[in-house]
Coordinates of C-alpha atoms in Angstrom, one line a residue:
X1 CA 17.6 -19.2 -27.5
X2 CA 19.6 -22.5 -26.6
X3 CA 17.5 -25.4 -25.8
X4 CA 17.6 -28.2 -23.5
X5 CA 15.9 -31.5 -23.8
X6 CA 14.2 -32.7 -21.0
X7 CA 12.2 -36.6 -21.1
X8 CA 8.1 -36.6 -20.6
X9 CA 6.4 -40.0 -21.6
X10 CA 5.4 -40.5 -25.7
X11 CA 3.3 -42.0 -27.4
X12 CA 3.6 -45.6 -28.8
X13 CA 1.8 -44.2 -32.2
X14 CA 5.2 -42.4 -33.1
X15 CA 7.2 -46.0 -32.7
X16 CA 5.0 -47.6 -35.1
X17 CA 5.0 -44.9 -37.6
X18 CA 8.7 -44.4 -37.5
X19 CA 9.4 -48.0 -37.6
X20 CA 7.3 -48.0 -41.4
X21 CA 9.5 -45.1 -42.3
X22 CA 12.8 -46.9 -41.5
X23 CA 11.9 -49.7 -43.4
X24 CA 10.9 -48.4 -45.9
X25 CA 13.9 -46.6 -46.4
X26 CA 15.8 -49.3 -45.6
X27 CA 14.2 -51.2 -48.9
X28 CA 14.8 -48.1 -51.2
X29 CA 18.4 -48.3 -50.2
X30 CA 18.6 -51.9 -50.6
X31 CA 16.1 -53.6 -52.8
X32 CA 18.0 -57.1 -52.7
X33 CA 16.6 -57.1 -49.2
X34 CA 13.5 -59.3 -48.4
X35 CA 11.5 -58.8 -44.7
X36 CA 8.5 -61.2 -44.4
X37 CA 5.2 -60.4 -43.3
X38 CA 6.2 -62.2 -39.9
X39 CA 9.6 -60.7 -39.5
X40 CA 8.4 -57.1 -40.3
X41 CA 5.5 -57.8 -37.3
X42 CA 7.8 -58.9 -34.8
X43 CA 10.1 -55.6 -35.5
X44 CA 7.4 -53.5 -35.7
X45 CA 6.0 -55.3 -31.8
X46 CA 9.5 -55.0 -31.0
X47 CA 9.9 -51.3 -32.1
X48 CA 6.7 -50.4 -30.4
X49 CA 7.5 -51.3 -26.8
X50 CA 11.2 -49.9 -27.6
X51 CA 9.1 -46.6 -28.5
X52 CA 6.9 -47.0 -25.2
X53 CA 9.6 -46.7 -22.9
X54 CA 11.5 -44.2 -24.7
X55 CA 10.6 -40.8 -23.4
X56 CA 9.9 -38.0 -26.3
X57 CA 11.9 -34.7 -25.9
X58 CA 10.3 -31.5 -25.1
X59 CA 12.3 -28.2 -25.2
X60 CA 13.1 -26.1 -22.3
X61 CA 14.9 -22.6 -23.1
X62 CA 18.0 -21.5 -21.7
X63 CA 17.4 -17.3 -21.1
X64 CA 19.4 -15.7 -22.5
X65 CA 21.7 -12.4 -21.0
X66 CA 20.0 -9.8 -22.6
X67 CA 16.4 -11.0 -21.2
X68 CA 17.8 -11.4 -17.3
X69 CA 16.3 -8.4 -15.0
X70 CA 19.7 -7.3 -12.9
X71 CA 18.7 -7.9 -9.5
X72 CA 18.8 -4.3 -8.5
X73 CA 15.4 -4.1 -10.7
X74 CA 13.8 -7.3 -9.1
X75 CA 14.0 -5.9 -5.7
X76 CA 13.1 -2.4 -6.8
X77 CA 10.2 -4.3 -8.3
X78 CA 9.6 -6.3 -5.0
X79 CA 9.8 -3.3 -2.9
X80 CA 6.2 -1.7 -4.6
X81 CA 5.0 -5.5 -3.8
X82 CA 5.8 -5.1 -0.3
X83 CA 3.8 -1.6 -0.3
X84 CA 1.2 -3.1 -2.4
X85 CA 1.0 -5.9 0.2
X86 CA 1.0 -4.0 3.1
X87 CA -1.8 -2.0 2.8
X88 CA -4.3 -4.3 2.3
X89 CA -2.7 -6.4 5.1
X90 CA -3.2 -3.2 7.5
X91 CA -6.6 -2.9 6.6
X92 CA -7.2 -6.2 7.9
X93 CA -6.4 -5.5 10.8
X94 CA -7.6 -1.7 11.3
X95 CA -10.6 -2.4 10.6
X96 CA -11.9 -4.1 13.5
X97 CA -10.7 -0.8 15.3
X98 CA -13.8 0.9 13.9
X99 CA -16.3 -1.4 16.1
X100 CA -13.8 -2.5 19.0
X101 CA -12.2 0.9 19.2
X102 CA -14.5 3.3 17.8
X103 CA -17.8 1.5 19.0
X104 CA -19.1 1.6 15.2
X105 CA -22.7 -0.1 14.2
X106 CA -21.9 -2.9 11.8
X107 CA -23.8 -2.3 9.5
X108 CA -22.3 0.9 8.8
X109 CA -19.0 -1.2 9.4
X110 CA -20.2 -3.4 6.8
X111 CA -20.9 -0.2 3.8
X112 CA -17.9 0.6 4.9
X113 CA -16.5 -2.5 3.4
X114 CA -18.3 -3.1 0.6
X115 CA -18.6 0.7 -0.8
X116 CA -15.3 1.4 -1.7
X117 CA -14.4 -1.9 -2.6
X118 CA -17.3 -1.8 -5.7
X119 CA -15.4 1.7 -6.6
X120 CA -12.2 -0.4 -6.7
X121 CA -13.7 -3.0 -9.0
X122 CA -14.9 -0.4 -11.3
X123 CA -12.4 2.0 -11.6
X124 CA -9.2 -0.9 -12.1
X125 CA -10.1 -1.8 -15.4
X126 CA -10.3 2.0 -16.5
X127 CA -6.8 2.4 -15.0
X128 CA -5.8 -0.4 -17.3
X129 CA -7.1 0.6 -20.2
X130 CA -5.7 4.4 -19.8
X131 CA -2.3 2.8 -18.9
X132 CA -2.2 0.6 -21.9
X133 CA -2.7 3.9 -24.0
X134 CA -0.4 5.7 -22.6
X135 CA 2.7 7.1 -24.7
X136 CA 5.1 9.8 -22.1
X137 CA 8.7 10.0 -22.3
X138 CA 8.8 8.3 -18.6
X139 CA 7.0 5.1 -20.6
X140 CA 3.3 3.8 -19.6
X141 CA 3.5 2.8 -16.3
X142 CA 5.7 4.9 -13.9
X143 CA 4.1 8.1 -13.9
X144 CA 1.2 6.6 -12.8
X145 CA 2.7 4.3 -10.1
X146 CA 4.9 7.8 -8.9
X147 CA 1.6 9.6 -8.0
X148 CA -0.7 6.9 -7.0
X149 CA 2.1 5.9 -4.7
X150 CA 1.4 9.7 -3.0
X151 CA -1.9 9.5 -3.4
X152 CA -2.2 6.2 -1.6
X153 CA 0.0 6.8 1.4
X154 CA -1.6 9.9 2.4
X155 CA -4.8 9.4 2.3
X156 CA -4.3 6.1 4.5
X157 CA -2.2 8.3 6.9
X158 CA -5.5 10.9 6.8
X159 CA -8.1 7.9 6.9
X160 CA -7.4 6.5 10.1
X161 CA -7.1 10.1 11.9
X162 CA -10.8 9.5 13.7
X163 CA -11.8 10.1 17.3
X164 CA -14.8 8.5 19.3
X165 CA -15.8 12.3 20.3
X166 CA -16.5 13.3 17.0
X167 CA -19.4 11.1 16.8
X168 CA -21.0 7.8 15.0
X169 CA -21.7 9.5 11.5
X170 CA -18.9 12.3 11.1
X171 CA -16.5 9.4 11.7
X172 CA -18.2 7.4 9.0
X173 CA -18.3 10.0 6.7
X174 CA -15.1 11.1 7.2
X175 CA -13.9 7.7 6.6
X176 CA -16.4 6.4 3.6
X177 CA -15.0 9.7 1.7
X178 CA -11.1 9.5 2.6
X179 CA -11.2 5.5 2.1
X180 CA -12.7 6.4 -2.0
X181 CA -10.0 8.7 -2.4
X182 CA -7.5 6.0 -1.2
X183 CA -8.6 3.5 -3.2
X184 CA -8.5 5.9 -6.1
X185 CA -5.1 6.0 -5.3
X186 CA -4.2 2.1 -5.0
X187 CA -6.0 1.9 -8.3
X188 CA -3.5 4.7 -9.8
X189 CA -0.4 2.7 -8.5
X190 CA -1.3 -0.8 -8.4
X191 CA -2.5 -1.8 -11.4
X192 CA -0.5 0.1 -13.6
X193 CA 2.6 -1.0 -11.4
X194 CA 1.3 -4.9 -11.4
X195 CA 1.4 -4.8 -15.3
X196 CA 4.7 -3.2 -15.4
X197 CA 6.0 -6.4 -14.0
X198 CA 4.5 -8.3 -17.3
X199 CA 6.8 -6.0 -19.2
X200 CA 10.4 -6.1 -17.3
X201 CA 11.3 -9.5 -19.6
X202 CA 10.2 -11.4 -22.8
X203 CA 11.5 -14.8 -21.0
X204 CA 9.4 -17.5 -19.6
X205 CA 11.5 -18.2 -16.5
X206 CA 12.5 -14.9 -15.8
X207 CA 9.2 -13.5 -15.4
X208 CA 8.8 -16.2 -12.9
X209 CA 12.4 -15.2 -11.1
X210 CA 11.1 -12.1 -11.3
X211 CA 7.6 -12.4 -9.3
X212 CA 9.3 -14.8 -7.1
X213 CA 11.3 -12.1 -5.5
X214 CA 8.6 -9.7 -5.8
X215 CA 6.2 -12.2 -4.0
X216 CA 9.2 -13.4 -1.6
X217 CA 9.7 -9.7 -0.4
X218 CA 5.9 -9.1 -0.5
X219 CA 5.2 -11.8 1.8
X220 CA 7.4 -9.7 4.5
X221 CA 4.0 -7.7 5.3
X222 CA 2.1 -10.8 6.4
X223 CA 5.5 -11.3 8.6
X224 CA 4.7 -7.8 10.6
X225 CA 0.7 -7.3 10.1
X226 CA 0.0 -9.9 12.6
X227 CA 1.8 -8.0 15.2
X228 CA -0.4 -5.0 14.9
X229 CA -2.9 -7.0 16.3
X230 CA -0.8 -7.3 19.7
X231 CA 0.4 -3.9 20.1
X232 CA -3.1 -2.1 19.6
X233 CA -5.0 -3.9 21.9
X234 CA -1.6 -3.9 24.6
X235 CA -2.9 -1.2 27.0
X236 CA 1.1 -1.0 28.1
X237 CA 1.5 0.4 24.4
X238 CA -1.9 2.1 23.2
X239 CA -4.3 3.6 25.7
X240 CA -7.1 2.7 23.4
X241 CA -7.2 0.7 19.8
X242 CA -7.9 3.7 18.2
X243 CA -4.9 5.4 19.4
X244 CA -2.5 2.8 18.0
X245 CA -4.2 3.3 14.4
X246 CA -4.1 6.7 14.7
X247 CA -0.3 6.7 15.2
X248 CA 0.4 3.2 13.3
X249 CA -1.3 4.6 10.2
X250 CA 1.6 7.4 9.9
X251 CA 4.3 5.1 9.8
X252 CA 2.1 2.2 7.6
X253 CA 1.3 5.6 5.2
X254 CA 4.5 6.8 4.8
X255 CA 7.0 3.8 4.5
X256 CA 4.4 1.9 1.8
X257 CA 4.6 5.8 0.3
X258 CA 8.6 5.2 -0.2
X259 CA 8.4 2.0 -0.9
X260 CA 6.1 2.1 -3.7
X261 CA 7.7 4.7 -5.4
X262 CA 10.9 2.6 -5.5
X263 CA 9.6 1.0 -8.7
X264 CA 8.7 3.8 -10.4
X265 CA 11.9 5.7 -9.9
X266 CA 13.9 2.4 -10.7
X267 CA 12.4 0.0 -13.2
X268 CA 12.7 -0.1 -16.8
X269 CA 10.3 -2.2 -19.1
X270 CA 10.3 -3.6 -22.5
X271 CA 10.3 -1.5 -25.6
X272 CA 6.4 -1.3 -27.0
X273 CA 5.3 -0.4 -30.1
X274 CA 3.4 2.2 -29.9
X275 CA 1.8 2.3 -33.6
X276 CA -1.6 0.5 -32.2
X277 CA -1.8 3.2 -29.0
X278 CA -5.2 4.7 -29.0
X279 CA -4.9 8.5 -28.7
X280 CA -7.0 9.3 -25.5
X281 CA -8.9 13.0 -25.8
X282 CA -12.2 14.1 -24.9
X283 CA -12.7 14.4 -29.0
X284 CA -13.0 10.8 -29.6
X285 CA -14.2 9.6 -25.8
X286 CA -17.1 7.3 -27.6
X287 CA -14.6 5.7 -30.0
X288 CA -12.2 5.2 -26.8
X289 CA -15.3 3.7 -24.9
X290 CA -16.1 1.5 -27.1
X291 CA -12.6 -0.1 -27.8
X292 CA -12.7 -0.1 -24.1
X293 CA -15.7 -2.0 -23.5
X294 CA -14.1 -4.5 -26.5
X295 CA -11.0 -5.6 -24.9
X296 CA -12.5 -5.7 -21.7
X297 CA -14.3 -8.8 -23.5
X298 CA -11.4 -9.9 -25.3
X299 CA -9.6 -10.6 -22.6
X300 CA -12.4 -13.1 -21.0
X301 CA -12.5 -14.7 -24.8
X302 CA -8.7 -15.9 -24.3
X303 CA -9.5 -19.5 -23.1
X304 CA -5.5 -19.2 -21.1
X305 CA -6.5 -16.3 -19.1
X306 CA -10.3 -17.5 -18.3
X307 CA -8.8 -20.8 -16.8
X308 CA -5.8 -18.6 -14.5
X309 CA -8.6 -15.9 -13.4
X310 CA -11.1 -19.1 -12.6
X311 CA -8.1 -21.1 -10.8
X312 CA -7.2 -18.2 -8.9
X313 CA -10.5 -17.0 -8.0
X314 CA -11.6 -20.6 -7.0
X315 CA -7.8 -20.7 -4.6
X316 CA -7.8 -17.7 -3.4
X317 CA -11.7 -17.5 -2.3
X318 CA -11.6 -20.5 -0.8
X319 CA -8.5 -19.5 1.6
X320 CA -10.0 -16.0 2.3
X321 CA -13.7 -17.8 3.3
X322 CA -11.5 -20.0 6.5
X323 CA -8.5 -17.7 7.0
X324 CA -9.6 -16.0 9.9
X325 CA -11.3 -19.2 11.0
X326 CA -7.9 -20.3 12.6
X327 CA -8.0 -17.4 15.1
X328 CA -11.7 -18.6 16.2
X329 CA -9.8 -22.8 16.1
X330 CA -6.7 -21.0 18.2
X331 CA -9.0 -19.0 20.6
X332 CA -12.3 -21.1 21.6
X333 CA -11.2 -24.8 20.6
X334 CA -7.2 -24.4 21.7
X335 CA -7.8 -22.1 24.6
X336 CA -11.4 -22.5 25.7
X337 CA -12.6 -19.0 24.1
X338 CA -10.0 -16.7 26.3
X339 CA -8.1 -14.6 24.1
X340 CA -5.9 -13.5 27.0
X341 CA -4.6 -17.0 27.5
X342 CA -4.2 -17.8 23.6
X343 CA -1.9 -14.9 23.8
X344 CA 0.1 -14.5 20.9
X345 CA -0.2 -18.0 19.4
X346 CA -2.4 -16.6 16.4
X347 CA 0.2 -13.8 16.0
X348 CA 2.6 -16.7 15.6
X349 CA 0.6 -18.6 13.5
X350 CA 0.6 -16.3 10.9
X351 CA 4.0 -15.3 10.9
X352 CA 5.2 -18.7 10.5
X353 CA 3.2 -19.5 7.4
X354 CA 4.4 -16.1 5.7
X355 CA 8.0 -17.1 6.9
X356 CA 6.7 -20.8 5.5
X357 CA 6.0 -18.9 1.6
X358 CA 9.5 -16.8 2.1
X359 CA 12.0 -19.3 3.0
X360 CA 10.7 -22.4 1.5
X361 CA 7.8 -22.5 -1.0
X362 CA 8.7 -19.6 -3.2
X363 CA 12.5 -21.2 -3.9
X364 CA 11.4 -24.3 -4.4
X365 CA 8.6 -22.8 -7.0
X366 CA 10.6 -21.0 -8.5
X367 CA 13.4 -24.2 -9.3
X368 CA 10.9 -26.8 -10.2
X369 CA 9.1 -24.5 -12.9
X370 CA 12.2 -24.4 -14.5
X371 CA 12.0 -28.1 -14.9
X372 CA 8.8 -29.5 -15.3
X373 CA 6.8 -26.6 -16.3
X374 CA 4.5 -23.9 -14.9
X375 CA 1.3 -25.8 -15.4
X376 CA 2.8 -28.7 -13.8
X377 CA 4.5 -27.2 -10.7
X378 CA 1.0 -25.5 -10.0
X379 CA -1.0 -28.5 -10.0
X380 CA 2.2 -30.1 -8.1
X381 CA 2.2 -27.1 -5.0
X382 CA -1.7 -27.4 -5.3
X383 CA -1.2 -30.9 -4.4
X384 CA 1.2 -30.4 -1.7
X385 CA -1.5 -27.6 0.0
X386 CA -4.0 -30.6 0.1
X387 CA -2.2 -32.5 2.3
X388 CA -0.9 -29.9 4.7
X389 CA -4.7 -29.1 4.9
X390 CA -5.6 -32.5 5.7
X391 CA -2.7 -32.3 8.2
X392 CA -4.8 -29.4 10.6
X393 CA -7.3 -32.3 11.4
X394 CA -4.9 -33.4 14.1
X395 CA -2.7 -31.0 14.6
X396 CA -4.6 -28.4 16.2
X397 CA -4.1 -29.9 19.6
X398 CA -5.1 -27.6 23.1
X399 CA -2.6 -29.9 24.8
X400 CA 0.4 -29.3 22.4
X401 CA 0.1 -25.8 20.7
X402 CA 3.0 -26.0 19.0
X403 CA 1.8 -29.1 16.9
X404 CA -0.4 -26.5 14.8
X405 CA 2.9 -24.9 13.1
X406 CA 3.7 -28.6 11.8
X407 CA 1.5 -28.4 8.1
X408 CA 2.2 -25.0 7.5
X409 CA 5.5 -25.5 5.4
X410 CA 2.7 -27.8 3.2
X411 CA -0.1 -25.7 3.9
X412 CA 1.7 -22.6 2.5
X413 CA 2.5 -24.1 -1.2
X414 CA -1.8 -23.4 -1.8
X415 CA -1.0 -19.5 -1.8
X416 CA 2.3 -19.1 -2.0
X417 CA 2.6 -21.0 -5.4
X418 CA -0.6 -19.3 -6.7
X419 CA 0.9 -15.9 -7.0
X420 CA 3.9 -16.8 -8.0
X421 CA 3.3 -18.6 -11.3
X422 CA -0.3 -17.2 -11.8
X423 CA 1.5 -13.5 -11.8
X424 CA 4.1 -14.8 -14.3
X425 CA 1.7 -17.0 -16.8
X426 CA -0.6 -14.2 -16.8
X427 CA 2.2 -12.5 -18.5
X428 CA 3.0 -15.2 -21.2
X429 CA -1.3 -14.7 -21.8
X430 CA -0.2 -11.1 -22.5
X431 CA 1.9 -12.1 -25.6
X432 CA -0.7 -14.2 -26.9
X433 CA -2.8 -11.3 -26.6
X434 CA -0.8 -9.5 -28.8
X435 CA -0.4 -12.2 -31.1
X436 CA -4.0 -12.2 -32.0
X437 CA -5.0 -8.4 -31.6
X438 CA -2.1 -6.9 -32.3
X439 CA -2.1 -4.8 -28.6
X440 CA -0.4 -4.6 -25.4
X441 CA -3.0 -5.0 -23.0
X442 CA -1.2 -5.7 -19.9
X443 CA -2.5 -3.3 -18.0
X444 CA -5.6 -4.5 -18.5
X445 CA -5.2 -7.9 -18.1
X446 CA -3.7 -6.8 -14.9
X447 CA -6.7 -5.0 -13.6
X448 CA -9.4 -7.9 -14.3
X449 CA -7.0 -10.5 -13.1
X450 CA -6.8 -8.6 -9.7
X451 CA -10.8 -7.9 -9.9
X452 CA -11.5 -11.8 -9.6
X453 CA -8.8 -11.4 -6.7
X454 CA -10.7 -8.4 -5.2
X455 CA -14.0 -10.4 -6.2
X456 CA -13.2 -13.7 -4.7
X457 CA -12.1 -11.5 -1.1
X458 CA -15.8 -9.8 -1.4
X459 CA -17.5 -12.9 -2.1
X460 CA -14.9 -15.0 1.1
X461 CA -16.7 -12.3 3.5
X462 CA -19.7 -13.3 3.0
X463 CA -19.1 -17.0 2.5
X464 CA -17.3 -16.9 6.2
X465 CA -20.5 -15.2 7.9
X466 CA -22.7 -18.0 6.5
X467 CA -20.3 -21.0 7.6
X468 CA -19.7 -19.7 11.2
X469 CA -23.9 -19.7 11.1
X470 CA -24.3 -23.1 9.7
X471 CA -21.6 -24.3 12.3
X472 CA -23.6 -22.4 15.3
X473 CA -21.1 -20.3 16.7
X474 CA -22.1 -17.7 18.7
X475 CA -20.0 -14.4 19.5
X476 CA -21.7 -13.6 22.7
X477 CA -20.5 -16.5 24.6
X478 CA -16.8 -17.9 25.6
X479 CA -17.5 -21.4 25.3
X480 CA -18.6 -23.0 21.8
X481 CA -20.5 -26.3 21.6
X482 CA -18.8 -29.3 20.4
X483 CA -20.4 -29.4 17.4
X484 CA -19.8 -25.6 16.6
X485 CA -16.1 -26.3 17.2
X486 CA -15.9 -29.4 15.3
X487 CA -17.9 -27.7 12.1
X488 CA -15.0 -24.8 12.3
X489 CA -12.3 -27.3 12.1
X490 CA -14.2 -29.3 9.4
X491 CA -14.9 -25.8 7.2
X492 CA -10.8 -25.5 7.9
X493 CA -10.0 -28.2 6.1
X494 CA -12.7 -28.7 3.2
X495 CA -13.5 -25.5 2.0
X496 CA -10.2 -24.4 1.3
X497 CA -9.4 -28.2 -0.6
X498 CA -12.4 -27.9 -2.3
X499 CA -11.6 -24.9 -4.6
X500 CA -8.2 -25.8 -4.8
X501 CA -9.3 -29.6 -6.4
X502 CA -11.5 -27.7 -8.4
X503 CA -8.8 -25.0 -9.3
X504 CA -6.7 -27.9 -10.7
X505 CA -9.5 -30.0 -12.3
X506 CA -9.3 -26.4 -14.7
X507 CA -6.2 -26.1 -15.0
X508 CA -5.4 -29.7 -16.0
X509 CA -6.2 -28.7 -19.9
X510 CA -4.3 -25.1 -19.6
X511 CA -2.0 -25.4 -23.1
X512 CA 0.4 -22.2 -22.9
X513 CA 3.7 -24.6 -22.6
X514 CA 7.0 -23.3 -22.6
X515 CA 7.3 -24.2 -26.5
X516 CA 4.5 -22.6 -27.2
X517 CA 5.1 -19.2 -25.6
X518 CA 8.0 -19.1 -27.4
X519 CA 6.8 -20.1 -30.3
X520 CA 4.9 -16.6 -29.9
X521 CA 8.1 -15.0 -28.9
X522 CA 9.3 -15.8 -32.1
X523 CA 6.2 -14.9 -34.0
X524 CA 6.3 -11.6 -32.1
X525 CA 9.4 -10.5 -32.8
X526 CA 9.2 -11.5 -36.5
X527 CA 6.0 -9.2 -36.7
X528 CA 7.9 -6.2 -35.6
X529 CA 11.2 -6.7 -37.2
X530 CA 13.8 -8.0 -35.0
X531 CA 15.1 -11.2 -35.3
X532 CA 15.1 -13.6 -32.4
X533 CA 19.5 -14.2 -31.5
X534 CA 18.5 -15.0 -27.6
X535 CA 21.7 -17.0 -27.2
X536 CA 22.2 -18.5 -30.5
X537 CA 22.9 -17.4 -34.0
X538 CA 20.5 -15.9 -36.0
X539 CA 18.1 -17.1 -38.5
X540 CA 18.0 -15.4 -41.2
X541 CA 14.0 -16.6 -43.0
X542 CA 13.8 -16.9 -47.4
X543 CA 11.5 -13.4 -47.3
X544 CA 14.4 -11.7 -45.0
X545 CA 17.2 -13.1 -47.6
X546 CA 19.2 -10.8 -50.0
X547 CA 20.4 -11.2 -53.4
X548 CA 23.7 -10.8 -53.3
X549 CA 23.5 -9.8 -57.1

């Protein structure tokens, strides 16, 4: 793999000792020549603060042709994000059809929240573990991502298909039992199809091309969910809510159905070895469980992926708690609590920030990593976030609506950067992995990685209930006090910067550089045989060497 040489500030420690290793070279090649005690300390001084301002080199990697994705596979691969994306992003917003439209009790609402959301968390690291073990002649991944892609799509077609006439508890029921067998089916595709994405490339920047387009066409669901909103509670379009999710549902169901079988039908991954596959039968399901149970725990025991499931976790969280706080800010601060005359601002709010991640954060991610280094362009997007926060202090102003879309471009980099380089280290962690245990666990590194996503969103719900509380906001009434108000616009602002300061307070000792994950490349591929060309010639090492004779 051809190197680069990019300047990051050293250490005066190397100028001194260098400087003793000149010299004393210099007096073994010429002995006749005398340095006195004073001239040697002003040229060592001298050397020092040469050595200071000289920059050490560290290597970036060229990648070379045969590890580039063609872009036909990137946006095969983005086009199962974009159904992966757009279900959850429906659900945010179907959901509240259940009490609005359907008249439902919340707490019932509520079960129906937290239910099949616990069956999600259980059965993702299963799914992982059975796709990891896997050995078909279609590969590990895509036969599972084909038919949890069908499963998926028609059971969130058949899930919505509820009617206030059938009554309270058939609807929820109907719905607790269809939702289980939907998320049954969104564990079949997604996290197989997530950690099929770790295995399209053995390059460091390529995985992050790749997950840039897969996030960049992703990101095109929270571009259309917010809309939803508007046309099922338009009487003009919908006679009732429920109506609209009745009929919106089809067309959700069936084009996230094509779309996420695109991936299956289209990508190719990585060669694995497939010596260290555990054979899963009913014969040896205690052996299985407990090899199971083993590197679910090896996976929180790599130090790497502890600090990107804590980062995101603490990022994520922390958005989800205030994120629907801005419809609340838009509403009853902006427009005095009439949603009729905020109109379709909060539609437009959220369109602009997922037009905000498309357009500009994700490109510029995506170049800057290249550069300076995944680490370091998360703690630098993290950094950029803070500010556009900051920024929503003044700019939500009821006099001047449009001064609310100014700090999303900045306010966009917390996210938008997160999954982009979180998805593509988490597959350099995967290598490591290997490195030490000898497996491919991506799938399951997928699934946990995703349960401290799923867990953080769990835990925002609550956390938002308890802040809009504390604040004293009160749903029954249009106009909020002052000090409710001002304690939404506060939460705004210093929740979301709190996790994400404490996000890169972790992150600040994360070591999986660029040198060293190919340093494991390299390992890797001495371990199984194959000698690492990637754009330069090979090396042939003194065990690999024949005797002509």
């Amino acid at each position: 793999m051809a190197t680069i040489t990019t300047p990051i500030p050293g250490a005066s420690g190397c100028g001194i000792l260098s400087t003793f290793v000149t010299a004393r070279r210099r007096r073994k090649l010429n002995p006749t020549t005398h340095i006195s005690k004073t001239q040697k300390l002003l040229h060592v001084r001298s050397q020092t603060a040469t050595h200071r301002n000289r920059p050490m080199t560290e290597k970036h990697y060229k990648t070379a042709p045969e590890d580039r994705i063609p872009l036909g596979q990137k946006i095969a691969f983005g086009a199962g994000m974009l159904g992966n994306q757009m279900f959850p992003a429906s659900l945010s917003i179907f959901m509240v059809v259940l009490v609005k439209g359907l008249g439902m009790d919340p707490m019932l609402w509520g079960i129906l929240f937290f239910l099949p959301r616990m069956f999600d968390a259980i059965t993702d690291p299963i799914m992982g573990f059975i796709s990891d073990n896997t050995n078909s002649q279609w590969g590990r991944r895509r036969p599972y991502v084909f038919i949890g892609a069908i499963i998926a799509g028609l059971s969130f077609i058949a899930m919505w298909q509820v009617y206030p006439e059938n009554g309270e508890m058939y609807n929820f029921t109907y719905f607790l039992l269809v939702s289980l067998v939907f998320y049954f089916g969104m564990t079949i595709f997604s996290t197989p199809y997530v950690a099929m994405g770790y295995e399209m490339s053995n390059d460091f920047h390529e995985r992050t091309r790749l997950m840039a387009v897969a996030q960049w066409i992703g990101q095109w669901a929270w571009v259309i969910v917010p809309w939803f909103w508007v046309l099922l509670y338009d009487p003009e379009v919908y006679a009732t809510p429920d109506a609209g999710a009745r009929e919106l549902a089809v067309w959700v169901g069936l084009g996230c159905l094509c779309l996420a079988l695109v991936p299956a039908i289209f990508c190719k991954t990585q060669p694995v070895d497939t010596d260290h596959i555990i054979r899963l039968t009913r014969i040896n399901f205690r052996e299985n469980l407990g090899i199971f149970f083993k590197g679910f725990t090896d996976t929180f025991k790599c130090k790497p992926f502890r600090k990107l499931c804590i980062a995101t976790f603490l990022v994520f969280n922390a958005f989800n708690t205030v994120a629907g706080f801005s419809w609340f800010i838009i509403v009853y601060y902006m427009n005095n609590g009439d949603p009729g005359v905020a109109g379709t601002w909060p539609a437009w709010f959220g369109t602009l920030s997922a037009l905000s991640t498309c357009f500009l954060v994700i490109p510029i991610i995506t170049f800057i990593s290249q550069k300076i280094g995944k680490k370091n362009t998360f703690l630098l997007s993290q950094s950029v976030s803070l500010v556009g926060y900051a920024m929503f202090w003044w700019c939500f102003q009821p006099d001047n609506p449009l001064m609310m879309f100014l700090p999303l471009p900045l306010f966009a980099f917390g996210i938008g950067g997160l999954f982009t380089l979180m998805m593509s280290m988490t597959a350099d962690v995967c290598d490591l992995d290997e490195l030490n245990s000898g497996f491919r666990r991506e799938g399951t590194f997928a699934a946990i990685y995703w349960w401290m996503g799923k867990f953080g969103f769990a835990i925002a719900g609550l956390m938002s209930g308890l802040i809009l509380k504390m604040v004293g906001f009160d749903q029954d009434v249009e106009l909020q006090t002052p000090e409710a108000l001002q304690g939404l616009r506060l939460a705004y602002i210093l929740v979301p910067a709190t996790g994400t300061l404490i996000a890169m307070a972790v992150m600040r000792k994360y070591d999986l550089s660029e040198q060293k994950a190919h340093e494991i490349r390299e390992q890797l591929e001495a371990r199984r045989g194959v000698r690492a060309t990637a754009g330069t010639r090979s090396v042939i090492r003194k065990e690999e060497a024949v005797d002509p004779l």
